[in-house]
XYZ file of C-alpha atoms in Angstrom:
202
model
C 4.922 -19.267 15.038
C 8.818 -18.510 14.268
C 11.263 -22.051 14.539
C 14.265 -20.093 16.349
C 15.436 -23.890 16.657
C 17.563 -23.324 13.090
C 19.689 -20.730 11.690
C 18.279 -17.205 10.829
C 18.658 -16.412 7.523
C 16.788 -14.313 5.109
C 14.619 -15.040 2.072
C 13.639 -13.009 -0.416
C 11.000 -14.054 -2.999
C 9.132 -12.758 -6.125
C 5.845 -12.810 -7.696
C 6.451 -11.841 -11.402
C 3.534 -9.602 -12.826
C 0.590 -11.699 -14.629
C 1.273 -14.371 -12.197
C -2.191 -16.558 -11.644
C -3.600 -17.137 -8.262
C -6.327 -18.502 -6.259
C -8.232 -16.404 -4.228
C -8.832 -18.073 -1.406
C -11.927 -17.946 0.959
C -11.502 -17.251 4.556
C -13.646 -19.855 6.451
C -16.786 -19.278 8.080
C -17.200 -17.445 10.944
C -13.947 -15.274 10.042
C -14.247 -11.271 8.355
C -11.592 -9.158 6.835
C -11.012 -5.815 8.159
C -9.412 -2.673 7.245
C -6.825 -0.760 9.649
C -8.396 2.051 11.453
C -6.985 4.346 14.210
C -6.424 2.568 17.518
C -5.716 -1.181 15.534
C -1.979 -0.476 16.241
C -2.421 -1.688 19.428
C -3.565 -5.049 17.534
C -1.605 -5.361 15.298
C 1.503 -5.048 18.097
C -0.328 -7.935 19.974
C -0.205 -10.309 16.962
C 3.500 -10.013 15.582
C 4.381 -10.405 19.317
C 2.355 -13.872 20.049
C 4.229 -15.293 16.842
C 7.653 -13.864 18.456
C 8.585 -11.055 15.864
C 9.146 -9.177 18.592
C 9.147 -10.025 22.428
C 7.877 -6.897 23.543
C 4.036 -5.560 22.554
C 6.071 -1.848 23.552
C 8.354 -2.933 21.167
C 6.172 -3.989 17.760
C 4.179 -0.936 18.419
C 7.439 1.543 18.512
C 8.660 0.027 15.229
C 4.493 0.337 13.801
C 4.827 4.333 14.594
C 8.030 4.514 13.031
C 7.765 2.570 9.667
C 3.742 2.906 9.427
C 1.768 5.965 10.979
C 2.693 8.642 9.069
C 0.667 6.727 6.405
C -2.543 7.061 7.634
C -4.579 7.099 4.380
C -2.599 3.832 3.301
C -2.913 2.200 6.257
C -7.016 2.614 6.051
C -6.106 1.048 2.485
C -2.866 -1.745 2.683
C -3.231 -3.218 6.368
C -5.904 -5.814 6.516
C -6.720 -8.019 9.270
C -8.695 -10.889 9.745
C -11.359 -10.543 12.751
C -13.220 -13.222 14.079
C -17.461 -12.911 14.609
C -16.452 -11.672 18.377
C -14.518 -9.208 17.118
C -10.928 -10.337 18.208
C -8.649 -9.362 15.522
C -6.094 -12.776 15.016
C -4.110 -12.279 11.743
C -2.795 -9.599 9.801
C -0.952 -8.469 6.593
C -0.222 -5.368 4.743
C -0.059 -4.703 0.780
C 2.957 -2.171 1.255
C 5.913 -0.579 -0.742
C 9.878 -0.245 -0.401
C 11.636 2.378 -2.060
C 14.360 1.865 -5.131
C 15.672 4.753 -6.504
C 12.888 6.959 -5.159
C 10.295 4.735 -7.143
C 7.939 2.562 -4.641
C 8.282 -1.239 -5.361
C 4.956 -3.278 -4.620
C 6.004 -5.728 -1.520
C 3.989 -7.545 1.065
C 4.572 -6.628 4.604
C 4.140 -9.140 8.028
C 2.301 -11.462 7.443
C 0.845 -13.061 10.612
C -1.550 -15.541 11.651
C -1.999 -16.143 16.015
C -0.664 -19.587 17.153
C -4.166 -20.431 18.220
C -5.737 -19.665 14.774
C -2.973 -21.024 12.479
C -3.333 -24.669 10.117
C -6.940 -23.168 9.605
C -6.375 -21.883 6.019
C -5.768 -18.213 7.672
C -2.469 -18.062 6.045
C -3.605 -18.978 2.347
C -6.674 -16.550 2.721
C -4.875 -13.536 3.857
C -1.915 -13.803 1.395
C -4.274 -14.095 -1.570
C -6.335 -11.151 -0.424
C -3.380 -8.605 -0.020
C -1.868 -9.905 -3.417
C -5.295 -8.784 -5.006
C -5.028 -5.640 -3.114
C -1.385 -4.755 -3.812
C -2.482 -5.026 -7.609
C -5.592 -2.932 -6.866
C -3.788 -0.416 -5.955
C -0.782 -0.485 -7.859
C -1.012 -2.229 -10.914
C 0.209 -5.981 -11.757
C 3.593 -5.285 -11.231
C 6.328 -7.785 -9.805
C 6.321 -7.715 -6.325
C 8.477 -8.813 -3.167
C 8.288 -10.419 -0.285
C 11.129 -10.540 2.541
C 10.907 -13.426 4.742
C 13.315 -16.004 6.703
C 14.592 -19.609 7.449
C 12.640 -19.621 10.794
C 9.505 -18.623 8.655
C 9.647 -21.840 6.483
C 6.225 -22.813 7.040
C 4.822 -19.330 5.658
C 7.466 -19.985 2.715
C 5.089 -22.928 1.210
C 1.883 -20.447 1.345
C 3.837 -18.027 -0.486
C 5.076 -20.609 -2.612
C 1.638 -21.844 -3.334
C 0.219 -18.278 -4.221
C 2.684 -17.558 -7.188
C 5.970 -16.822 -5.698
C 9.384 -18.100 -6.243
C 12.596 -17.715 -4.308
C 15.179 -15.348 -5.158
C 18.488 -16.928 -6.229
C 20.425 -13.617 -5.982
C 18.731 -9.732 -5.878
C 17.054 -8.292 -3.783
C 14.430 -4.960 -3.125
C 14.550 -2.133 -0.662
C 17.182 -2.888 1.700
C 17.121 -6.438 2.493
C 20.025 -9.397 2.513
C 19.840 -12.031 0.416
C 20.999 -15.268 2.203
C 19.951 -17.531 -0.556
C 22.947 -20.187 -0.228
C 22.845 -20.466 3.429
C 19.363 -20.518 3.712
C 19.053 -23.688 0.912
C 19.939 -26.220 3.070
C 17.492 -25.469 5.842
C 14.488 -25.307 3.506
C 15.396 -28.502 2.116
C 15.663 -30.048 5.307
C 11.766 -28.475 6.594
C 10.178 -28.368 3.133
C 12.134 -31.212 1.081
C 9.559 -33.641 1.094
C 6.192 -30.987 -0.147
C 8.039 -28.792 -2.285
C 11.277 -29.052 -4.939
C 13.234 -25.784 -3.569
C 15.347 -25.042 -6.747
C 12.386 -25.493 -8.803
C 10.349 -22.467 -6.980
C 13.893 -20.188 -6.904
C 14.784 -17.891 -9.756
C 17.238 -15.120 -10.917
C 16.218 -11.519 -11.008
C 16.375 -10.555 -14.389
């Protein structure tokens, strides 16, 4: 779930090619699952419970504009994590964004359901669509674009190899790195040292 309680400001972070990480298990009684036609409607459903958007209508206008016209990638880069009954409760995507017409390995929304989050969900899904991303394009340095009210998903990323961005960015993103500093202090001071996760592009 977002904290809209602090300033929004964005994040950008890296995970440099070669970088080690843990592939994490999902617990029992939880199976991954690739998109398929009609999981739109899903995926809509979860970025809306942890408020990316505030309309289902909404998420699933933006999914047909960014993300249908890649069908065959989809079946390939969208993974979701389904539960024995079948309800589908997180979801991330191994995805691209463009730099001078060359596609840049990033990871797209990830998102666990209020209900099913602090059960290792996060950890699990992030690992599984970092093995993907290099899968299926190589162990390249890839991005990530997230924000302030995200700072809880920050330390997973964190965790799995990435580090902040001190200045640079991919695709077409802002990099709020200064403002942002003082807020994940304040909500991740005390588990993580900020400036020693936060790097410059090089």
């Amino acid at each position: 779930m977002l904290d809209k309680s602090i300033p929004y400001f964005n994040i950008i972070l890296i995970r440099k090619y070669n970088t080690k990480y843990c592939e994490e298990r999902l617990p029992k009684w939880f199976h991954y699952e690739s998109f398929k036609s009609g999981d739109e409607v899903h995926w809509a459903e979860i970025e809306t419970s942890v408020l990316e958007f505030s309309e289902e209508s909404e998420a699933m206008k933006y999914f047909d504009r960014e993300y249908l016209k890649y069908k065959k990638e989809l079946s390939e880069r969208c993974i979701f994590i389904t539960t024995e009954e079948g309800q589908k409760v997180g979801t991330a995507t191994a995805w691209w964004n463009t730099r001078n017409e060359i596609r840049v390995p990033s990871i797209h929304w990830v998102s666990i359901k209020p209900d099913y989050q602090n059960m290792g969900l996060g950890k699990s899904i992030v690992s599984k669509v970092i093995k993907t991303s290099i899968e299926l394009d190589g162990d390249k340095d890839s991005f990530l674009h997230t924000q302030t009210w995200s700072y809880h998903a920050v330390g997973i990323y964190l965790q799995a190899g990435y580090k902040i961005l001190r200045d640079g960015t991919f695709g077409k993103y802002q990099n709020d790195y200064e403002a942002a500093l003082p807020y994940l202090k304040e909500k991740m001071g005390k588990r993580f040292s900020i400036e020693r996760d936060t790097m410059t592009l090089s």
